[in-house]
mmCIF file with all atom_site columns, C-alpha atoms in Angstrom:
data_model
loop_
_atom_site.group_PDB
_atom_site.id
_atom_site.type_symbol
_atom_site.label_atom_id
_atom_site.label_alt_id
_atom_site.label_comp_id
_atom_site.label_asym_id
_atom_site.label_entity_id
_atom_site.label_seq_id
_atom_site.pdbx_PDB_ins_code
_atom_site.Cartn_x
_atom_site.Cartn_y
_atom_site.Cartn_z
_atom_site.occupancy
_atom_site.B_iso_or_equiv
_atom_site.pdbx_formal_charge
_atom_site.auth_seq_id
_atom_site.auth_comp_id
_atom_site.auth_asym_id
_atom_site.auth_atom_id
_atom_site.pdbx_PDB_model_num
ATOM 1   C CA . UNK A 1 1   ? -8.596  40.657 -26.683 1.00 55.00 ? 287 UNK A CA 1
ATOM 2   C CA . UNK A 1 2   ? -5.119  39.121 -26.767 1.00 55.00 ? 288 UNK A CA 1
ATOM 3   C CA . UNK A 1 3   ? -5.089  39.281 -30.575 1.00 58.00 ? 289 UNK A CA 1
ATOM 4   C CA . UNK A 1 4   ? -6.049  42.987 -30.545 1.00 56.00 ? 290 UNK A CA 1
ATOM 5   C CA . UNK A 1 5   ? -3.430  43.714 -27.868 1.00 57.00 ? 291 UNK A CA 1
ATOM 6   C CA . UNK A 1 6   ? -0.805  41.863 -29.903 1.00 59.00 ? 292 UNK A CA 1
ATOM 7   C CA . UNK A 1 7   ? -1.657  43.885 -33.028 1.00 60.00 ? 293 UNK A CA 1
ATOM 8   C CA . UNK A 1 8   ? -1.558  47.107 -31.019 1.00 57.00 ? 294 UNK A CA 1
ATOM 9   C CA . UNK A 1 9   ? 1.829   46.173 -29.567 1.00 56.00 ? 295 UNK A CA 1
ATOM 10  C CA . UNK A 1 10  ? 3.266   45.249 -32.988 1.00 58.00 ? 296 UNK A CA 1
ATOM 11  C CA . UNK A 1 11  ? 1.932   48.487 -34.449 1.00 55.00 ? 297 UNK A CA 1
ATOM 12  C CA . UNK A 1 12  ? 3.274   50.567 -31.556 1.00 55.00 ? 298 UNK A CA 1
ATOM 13  C CA . UNK A 1 13  ? 6.671   48.906 -31.781 1.00 55.00 ? 299 UNK A CA 1
ATOM 14  C CA . UNK A 1 14  ? 6.750   49.359 -35.554 1.00 56.00 ? 300 UNK A CA 1
ATOM 15  C CA . UNK A 1 15  ? 5.891   53.022 -35.080 1.00 49.00 ? 301 UNK A CA 1
ATOM 16  C CA . UNK A 1 16  ? 8.530   53.511 -32.415 1.00 50.00 ? 302 UNK A CA 1
ATOM 17  C CA . UNK A 1 17  ? 11.204  51.831 -34.553 1.00 49.00 ? 303 UNK A CA 1
ATOM 18  C CA . UNK A 1 18  ? 10.347  54.059 -37.533 1.00 46.00 ? 304 UNK A CA 1
ATOM 19  C CA . UNK A 1 19  ? 11.323  57.263 -35.769 1.00 43.00 ? 305 UNK A CA 1
ATOM 20  C CA . UNK A 1 20  ? 14.684  58.773 -35.065 1.00 39.00 ? 306 UNK A CA 1
ATOM 21  C CA . UNK A 1 21  ? 13.508  61.220 -32.381 1.00 40.00 ? 307 UNK A CA 1
ATOM 22  C CA . UNK A 1 22  ? 11.448  60.729 -29.272 1.00 41.00 ? 308 UNK A CA 1
ATOM 23  C CA . UNK A 1 23  ? 7.777   60.089 -30.092 1.00 43.00 ? 309 UNK A CA 1
ATOM 24  C CA . UNK A 1 24  ? 5.392   62.926 -29.258 1.00 43.00 ? 310 UNK A CA 1
ATOM 25  C CA . UNK A 1 25  ? 3.306   60.456 -27.230 1.00 47.00 ? 311 UNK A CA 1
ATOM 26  C CA . UNK A 1 26  ? 5.516   57.983 -25.330 1.00 50.00 ? 312 UNK A CA 1
ATOM 27  C CA . UNK A 1 27  ? 4.637   54.319 -25.165 1.00 52.00 ? 313 UNK A CA 1
ATOM 28  C CA . UNK A 1 28  ? 3.181   53.071 -21.873 1.00 55.00 ? 314 UNK A CA 1
ATOM 29  C CA . UNK A 1 29  ? 5.869   51.675 -19.505 1.00 55.00 ? 315 UNK A CA 1
ATOM 30  C CA . UNK A 1 30  ? 5.275   47.956 -20.264 1.00 55.00 ? 316 UNK A CA 1
ATOM 31  C CA . UNK A 1 31  ? 5.492   48.574 -24.035 1.00 52.00 ? 317 UNK A CA 1
ATOM 32  C CA . UNK A 1 32  ? 8.462   50.933 -23.591 1.00 51.00 ? 318 UNK A CA 1
ATOM 33  C CA . UNK A 1 33  ? 10.327  48.249 -21.647 1.00 51.00 ? 319 UNK A CA 1
ATOM 34  C CA . UNK A 1 34  ? 9.591   45.616 -24.281 1.00 51.00 ? 320 UNK A CA 1
ATOM 35  C CA . UNK A 1 35  ? 10.466  47.999 -27.127 1.00 49.00 ? 321 UNK A CA 1
ATOM 36  C CA . UNK A 1 36  ? 13.802  48.840 -25.508 1.00 49.00 ? 322 UNK A CA 1
ATOM 37  C CA . UNK A 1 37  ? 14.853  45.186 -25.817 1.00 48.00 ? 323 UNK A CA 1
ATOM 38  C CA . UNK A 1 38  ? 14.258  45.049 -29.573 1.00 47.00 ? 324 UNK A CA 1
ATOM 39  C CA . UNK A 1 39  ? 16.807  46.050 -32.205 1.00 39.00 ? 325 UNK A CA 1
ATOM 40  C CA . UNK A 1 40  ? 16.172  49.442 -33.803 1.00 39.00 ? 326 UNK A CA 1
ATOM 41  C CA . UNK A 1 41  ? 15.752  49.707 -37.548 1.00 35.00 ? 327 UNK A CA 1
ATOM 42  C CA . UNK A 1 42  ? 18.439  51.787 -39.241 1.00 32.00 ? 328 UNK A CA 1
ATOM 43  C CA . UNK A 1 43  ? 17.381  55.280 -40.226 1.00 30.00 ? 329 UNK A CA 1
ATOM 44  C CA . UNK A 1 44  ? 16.866  55.471 -43.985 1.00 33.00 ? 330 UNK A CA 1
ATOM 45  C CA . UNK A 1 45  ? 17.462  59.099 -44.898 1.00 31.00 ? 331 UNK A CA 1
ATOM 46  C CA . UNK A 1 46  ? 18.767  62.174 -43.127 1.00 29.00 ? 332 UNK A CA 1
ATOM 47  C CA . UNK A 1 47  ? 16.688  64.371 -45.429 1.00 31.00 ? 333 UNK A CA 1
ATOM 48  C CA . UNK A 1 48  ? 13.357  63.231 -44.061 1.00 35.00 ? 334 UNK A CA 1
ATOM 49  C CA . UNK A 1 49  ? 13.481  64.977 -40.714 1.00 35.00 ? 335 UNK A CA 1
ATOM 50  C CA . UNK A 1 50  ? 12.660  63.520 -37.321 1.00 40.00 ? 336 UNK A CA 1
ATOM 51  C CA . UNK A 1 51  ? 10.012  61.100 -38.556 1.00 41.00 ? 337 UNK A CA 1
ATOM 52  C CA . UNK A 1 52  ? 11.238  59.202 -41.595 1.00 42.00 ? 338 UNK A CA 1
ATOM 53  C CA . UNK A 1 53  ? 7.741   58.751 -43.020 1.00 43.00 ? 339 UNK A CA 1
ATOM 54  C CA . UNK A 1 54  ? 6.081   61.872 -41.580 1.00 50.00 ? 340 UNK A CA 1
ATOM 55  C CA . UNK A 1 55  ? 5.200   63.342 -44.974 1.00 53.00 ? 341 UNK A CA 1
ATOM 56  C CA . UNK A 1 56  ? 4.419   60.079 -46.766 1.00 76.00 ? 342 UNK A CA 1
ATOM 57  C CA . UNK A 1 57  ? 1.010   59.439 -48.265 1.00 89.00 ? 343 UNK A CA 1
ATOM 58  C CA . UNK A 1 58  ? -0.889  56.181 -48.087 1.00 92.00 ? 344 UNK A CA 1
ATOM 59  C CA . UNK A 1 59  ? 0.017   53.731 -50.809 1.00 94.00 ? 345 UNK A CA 1
ATOM 60  C CA . UNK A 1 60  ? -2.600  53.014 -53.474 1.00 94.00 ? 346 UNK A CA 1
ATOM 61  C CA . UNK A 1 61  ? -3.053  49.555 -51.916 1.00 94.00 ? 347 UNK A CA 1
ATOM 62  C CA . UNK A 1 62  ? -3.765  50.992 -48.446 1.00 95.00 ? 348 UNK A CA 1
ATOM 63  C CA . UNK A 1 63  ? -6.110  53.637 -49.846 1.00 96.00 ? 349 UNK A CA 1
ATOM 64  C CA . UNK A 1 64  ? -8.046  50.902 -51.686 1.00 96.00 ? 350 UNK A CA 1
ATOM 65  C CA . UNK A 1 65  ? -8.267  48.825 -48.494 1.00 96.00 ? 351 UNK A CA 1
ATOM 66  C CA . UNK A 1 66  ? -9.571  51.892 -46.616 1.00 96.00 ? 352 UNK A CA 1
ATOM 67  C CA . UNK A 1 67  ? -12.252 52.397 -49.230 1.00 97.00 ? 353 UNK A CA 1
ATOM 68  C CA . UNK A 1 68  ? -13.107 48.677 -49.283 1.00 97.00 ? 354 UNK A CA 1
ATOM 69  C CA . UNK A 1 69  ? -13.446 48.686 -45.487 1.00 97.00 ? 355 UNK A CA 1
ATOM 70  C CA . UNK A 1 70  ? -15.646 51.779 -45.592 1.00 98.00 ? 356 UNK A CA 1
ATOM 71  C CA . UNK A 1 71  ? -17.856 50.175 -48.263 1.00 97.00 ? 357 UNK A CA 1
ATOM 72  C CA . UNK A 1 72  ? -18.095 46.928 -46.280 1.00 97.00 ? 358 UNK A CA 1
ATOM 73  C CA . UNK A 1 73  ? -19.158 48.802 -43.132 1.00 97.00 ? 359 UNK A CA 1
ATOM 74  C CA . UNK A 1 74  ? -21.633 51.054 -44.975 1.00 98.00 ? 360 UNK A CA 1
ATOM 75  C CA . UNK A 1 75  ? -24.497 48.547 -44.903 1.00 96.00 ? 361 UNK A CA 1
ATOM 76  C CA . UNK A 1 76  ? -27.119 50.818 -46.479 1.00 97.00 ? 362 UNK A CA 1
ATOM 77  C CA . UNK A 1 77  ? -24.639 52.194 -49.070 1.00 97.00 ? 363 UNK A CA 1
ATOM 78  C CA . UNK A 1 78  ? -25.567 55.829 -48.377 1.00 97.00 ? 364 UNK A CA 1
ATOM 79  C CA . UNK A 1 79  ? -21.951 57.005 -48.265 1.00 97.00 ? 365 UNK A CA 1
ATOM 80  C CA . UNK A 1 80  ? -21.747 57.477 -44.506 1.00 97.00 ? 366 UNK A CA 1
ATOM 81  C CA . UNK A 1 81  ? -21.185 55.222 -41.524 1.00 98.00 ? 367 UNK A CA 1
ATOM 82  C CA . UNK A 1 82  ? -23.440 55.297 -38.506 1.00 97.00 ? 368 UNK A CA 1
ATOM 83  C CA . UNK A 1 83  ? -22.537 53.975 -35.085 1.00 96.00 ? 369 UNK A CA 1
ATOM 84  C CA . UNK A 1 84  ? -25.180 51.232 -35.531 1.00 96.00 ? 370 UNK A CA 1
ATOM 85  C CA . UNK A 1 85  ? -23.567 50.143 -38.806 1.00 97.00 ? 371 UNK A CA 1
ATOM 86  C CA . UNK A 1 86  ? -20.198 50.034 -37.073 1.00 95.00 ? 372 UNK A CA 1
ATOM 87  C CA . UNK A 1 87  ? -21.587 47.983 -34.167 1.00 95.00 ? 373 UNK A CA 1
ATOM 88  C CA . UNK A 1 88  ? -23.157 45.543 -36.620 1.00 95.00 ? 374 UNK A CA 1
ATOM 89  C CA . UNK A 1 89  ? -19.858 45.227 -38.504 1.00 95.00 ? 375 UNK A CA 1
ATOM 90  C CA . UNK A 1 90  ? -17.398 44.580 -35.668 1.00 93.00 ? 376 UNK A CA 1
ATOM 91  C CA . UNK A 1 91  ? -17.325 40.960 -34.512 1.00 88.00 ? 377 UNK A CA 1
ATOM 92  C CA . UNK A 1 92  ? -15.059 41.685 -31.511 1.00 81.00 ? 378 UNK A CA 1
ATOM 93  C CA . UNK A 1 93  ? -15.980 44.230 -28.848 1.00 89.00 ? 379 UNK A CA 1
ATOM 94  C CA . UNK A 1 94  ? -18.597 45.755 -31.168 1.00 92.00 ? 380 UNK A CA 1
ATOM 95  C CA . UNK A 1 95  ? -19.836 48.587 -28.921 1.00 93.00 ? 381 UNK A CA 1
ATOM 96  C CA . UNK A 1 96  ? -16.378 49.518 -27.634 1.00 92.00 ? 382 UNK A CA 1
ATOM 97  C CA . UNK A 1 97  ? -14.866 49.351 -31.131 1.00 92.00 ? 383 UNK A CA 1
ATOM 98  C CA . UNK A 1 98  ? -17.633 51.472 -32.665 1.00 94.00 ? 384 UNK A CA 1
ATOM 99  C CA . UNK A 1 99  ? -17.370 54.119 -29.943 1.00 93.00 ? 385 UNK A CA 1
ATOM 100 C CA . UNK A 1 100 ? -13.569 54.237 -30.193 1.00 91.00 ? 386 UNK A CA 1
ATOM 101 C CA . UNK A 1 101 ? -13.725 54.508 -33.982 1.00 93.00 ? 387 UNK A CA 1
ATOM 102 C CA . UNK A 1 102 ? -16.251 57.351 -33.835 1.00 95.00 ? 388 UNK A CA 1
ATOM 103 C CA . UNK A 1 103 ? -14.199 59.218 -31.235 1.00 92.00 ? 389 UNK A CA 1
ATOM 104 C CA . UNK A 1 104 ? -11.185 59.152 -33.548 1.00 92.00 ? 390 UNK A CA 1
ATOM 105 C CA . UNK A 1 105 ? -12.703 59.370 -37.018 1.00 95.00 ? 391 UNK A CA 1
ATOM 106 C CA . UNK A 1 106 ? -15.861 61.519 -36.794 1.00 95.00 ? 392 UNK A CA 1
ATOM 107 C CA . UNK A 1 107 ? -13.926 64.787 -36.836 1.00 93.00 ? 393 UNK A CA 1
ATOM 108 C CA . UNK A 1 108 ? -16.947 67.034 -37.377 1.00 95.00 ? 394 UNK A CA 1
ATOM 109 C CA . UNK A 1 109 ? -18.844 65.225 -34.567 1.00 94.00 ? 395 UNK A CA 1
ATOM 110 C CA . UNK A 1 110 ? -22.067 65.075 -36.592 1.00 96.00 ? 396 UNK A CA 1
ATOM 111 C CA . UNK A 1 111 ? -22.799 61.455 -35.640 1.00 95.00 ? 397 UNK A CA 1
ATOM 112 C CA . UNK A 1 112 ? -21.721 59.807 -38.873 1.00 97.00 ? 398 UNK A CA 1
ATOM 113 C CA . UNK A 1 113 ? -18.455 59.199 -40.691 1.00 98.00 ? 399 UNK A CA 1
ATOM 114 C CA . UNK A 1 114 ? -18.021 60.234 -44.309 1.00 97.00 ? 400 UNK A CA 1
ATOM 115 C CA . UNK A 1 115 ? -15.679 58.471 -46.726 1.00 97.00 ? 401 UNK A CA 1
ATOM 116 C CA . UNK A 1 116 ? -13.421 61.556 -46.595 1.00 96.00 ? 402 UNK A CA 1
ATOM 117 C CA . UNK A 1 117 ? -13.233 61.429 -42.789 1.00 97.00 ? 403 UNK A CA 1
ATOM 118 C CA . UNK A 1 118 ? -12.506 57.702 -42.877 1.00 97.00 ? 404 UNK A CA 1
ATOM 119 C CA . UNK A 1 119 ? -9.723  57.852 -45.459 1.00 96.00 ? 405 UNK A CA 1
ATOM 120 C CA . UNK A 1 120 ? -8.434  61.050 -43.814 1.00 95.00 ? 406 UNK A CA 1
ATOM 121 C CA . UNK A 1 121 ? -8.060  59.182 -40.518 1.00 94.00 ? 407 UNK A CA 1
ATOM 122 C CA . UNK A 1 122 ? -5.803  56.570 -42.139 1.00 94.00 ? 408 UNK A CA 1
ATOM 123 C CA . UNK A 1 123 ? -3.829  59.281 -43.929 1.00 94.00 ? 409 UNK A CA 1
ATOM 124 C CA . UNK A 1 124 ? -3.068  60.980 -40.605 1.00 92.00 ? 410 UNK A CA 1
ATOM 125 C CA . UNK A 1 125 ? -2.062  57.610 -39.102 1.00 91.00 ? 411 UNK A CA 1
ATOM 126 C CA . UNK A 1 126 ? 0.452   57.285 -41.944 1.00 92.00 ? 412 UNK A CA 1
ATOM 127 C CA . UNK A 1 127 ? 1.703   60.832 -41.398 1.00 89.00 ? 413 UNK A CA 1
ATOM 128 C CA . UNK A 1 128 ? 2.227   60.049 -37.706 1.00 87.00 ? 414 UNK A CA 1
ATOM 129 C CA . UNK A 1 129 ? 4.988   57.605 -38.593 1.00 88.00 ? 415 UNK A CA 1
ATOM 130 C CA . UNK A 1 130 ? 3.272   54.282 -39.258 1.00 89.00 ? 416 UNK A CA 1
ATOM 131 C CA . UNK A 1 131 ? 4.409   52.232 -42.230 1.00 92.00 ? 417 UNK A CA 1
ATOM 132 C CA . UNK A 1 132 ? 2.041   51.133 -44.965 1.00 92.00 ? 418 UNK A CA 1
ATOM 133 C CA . UNK A 1 133 ? 2.739   47.510 -43.997 1.00 93.00 ? 419 UNK A CA 1
ATOM 134 C CA . UNK A 1 134 ? 1.415   48.085 -40.452 1.00 92.00 ? 420 UNK A CA 1
ATOM 135 C CA . UNK A 1 135 ? -1.612  50.003 -41.714 1.00 94.00 ? 421 UNK A CA 1
ATOM 136 C CA . UNK A 1 136 ? -2.316  47.326 -44.313 1.00 94.00 ? 422 UNK A CA 1
ATOM 137 C CA . UNK A 1 137 ? -2.142  44.601 -41.646 1.00 94.00 ? 423 UNK A CA 1
ATOM 138 C CA . UNK A 1 138 ? -4.548  46.517 -39.417 1.00 93.00 ? 424 UNK A CA 1
ATOM 139 C CA . UNK A 1 139 ? -6.951  47.115 -42.314 1.00 95.00 ? 425 UNK A CA 1
ATOM 140 C CA . UNK A 1 140 ? -6.862  43.377 -43.105 1.00 95.00 ? 426 UNK A CA 1
ATOM 141 C CA . UNK A 1 141 ? -7.775  42.604 -39.490 1.00 93.00 ? 427 UNK A CA 1
ATOM 142 C CA . UNK A 1 142 ? -10.589 45.158 -39.571 1.00 94.00 ? 428 UNK A CA 1
ATOM 143 C CA . UNK A 1 143 ? -11.898 43.786 -42.866 1.00 94.00 ? 429 UNK A CA 1
ATOM 144 C CA . UNK A 1 144 ? -12.323 40.492 -40.987 1.00 92.00 ? 430 UNK A CA 1
ATOM 145 C CA . UNK A 1 145 ? -14.350 42.259 -38.264 1.00 89.00 ? 431 UNK A CA 1
ATOM 146 C CA . UNK A 1 146 ? -11.452 42.613 -35.796 1.00 91.00 ? 432 UNK A CA 1
ATOM 147 C CA . UNK A 1 147 ? -11.576 45.134 -32.961 1.00 91.00 ? 433 UNK A CA 1
ATOM 148 C CA . UNK A 1 148 ? -10.617 48.805 -33.429 1.00 90.00 ? 434 UNK A CA 1
ATOM 149 C CA . UNK A 1 149 ? -7.237  49.659 -31.904 1.00 86.00 ? 435 UNK A CA 1
ATOM 150 C CA . UNK A 1 150 ? -5.820  52.991 -30.807 1.00 83.00 ? 436 UNK A CA 1
ATOM 151 C CA . UNK A 1 151 ? -2.783  54.314 -32.659 1.00 80.00 ? 437 UNK A CA 1
ATOM 152 C CA . UNK A 1 152 ? -0.084  56.567 -31.244 1.00 78.00 ? 438 UNK A CA 1
ATOM 153 C CA . UNK A 1 153 ? -1.311  59.495 -33.342 1.00 78.00 ? 439 UNK A CA 1
ATOM 154 C CA . UNK A 1 154 ? -2.930  62.901 -33.075 1.00 74.00 ? 440 UNK A CA 1
ATOM 155 C CA . UNK A 1 155 ? -6.341  61.462 -32.160 1.00 77.00 ? 441 UNK A CA 1
ATOM 156 C CA . UNK A 1 156 ? -7.852  59.721 -29.164 1.00 73.00 ? 442 UNK A CA 1
ATOM 157 C CA . UNK A 1 157 ? -10.325 56.851 -28.806 1.00 70.00 ? 443 UNK A CA 1
ATOM 158 C CA . UNK A 1 158 ? -11.685 58.463 -25.657 1.00 72.00 ? 444 UNK A CA 1
ATOM 159 C CA . UNK A 1 159 ? -10.734 55.463 -23.516 1.00 58.00 ? 445 UNK A CA 1
ATOM 160 C CA . UNK A 1 160 ? -9.873  56.559 -20.014 1.00 50.00 ? 446 UNK A CA 1
ATOM 161 C CA . UNK A 1 161 ? -10.895 60.160 -20.611 1.00 47.00 ? 447 UNK A CA 1
#
């Protein structure tokens, strides 16, 4: 749990430092307090709008990792992920991770996740201000069976709702 919380904190702080405006979804008070003590990264370009990386696409490396993760989770190789496949894949908090992933990624709510939905989720994470380096680190953790974490993005894991 501590490792997943640490990754979530690093990702949230990375996200917050990548923006030049207030985030649409503020960090929780403990993270906000910690983030306020860290140095801010300099803004790279005034032409990019409020979020410096808002319009950026996933790098080829991140896209490949997304596809590799999808393929690793798709045990029966039918091109879709089921909640049972997800539970079998996650080594940490399997049921919670699978449910959280499905709440965020299964956009058509048909009970499985297509490759397009899966890669599309990571694309929208990138467009919500996360850097490829943070996404790549999270994908590496997931490829090792790590727990699913919630991003400060347009989607919700359903926790607490």
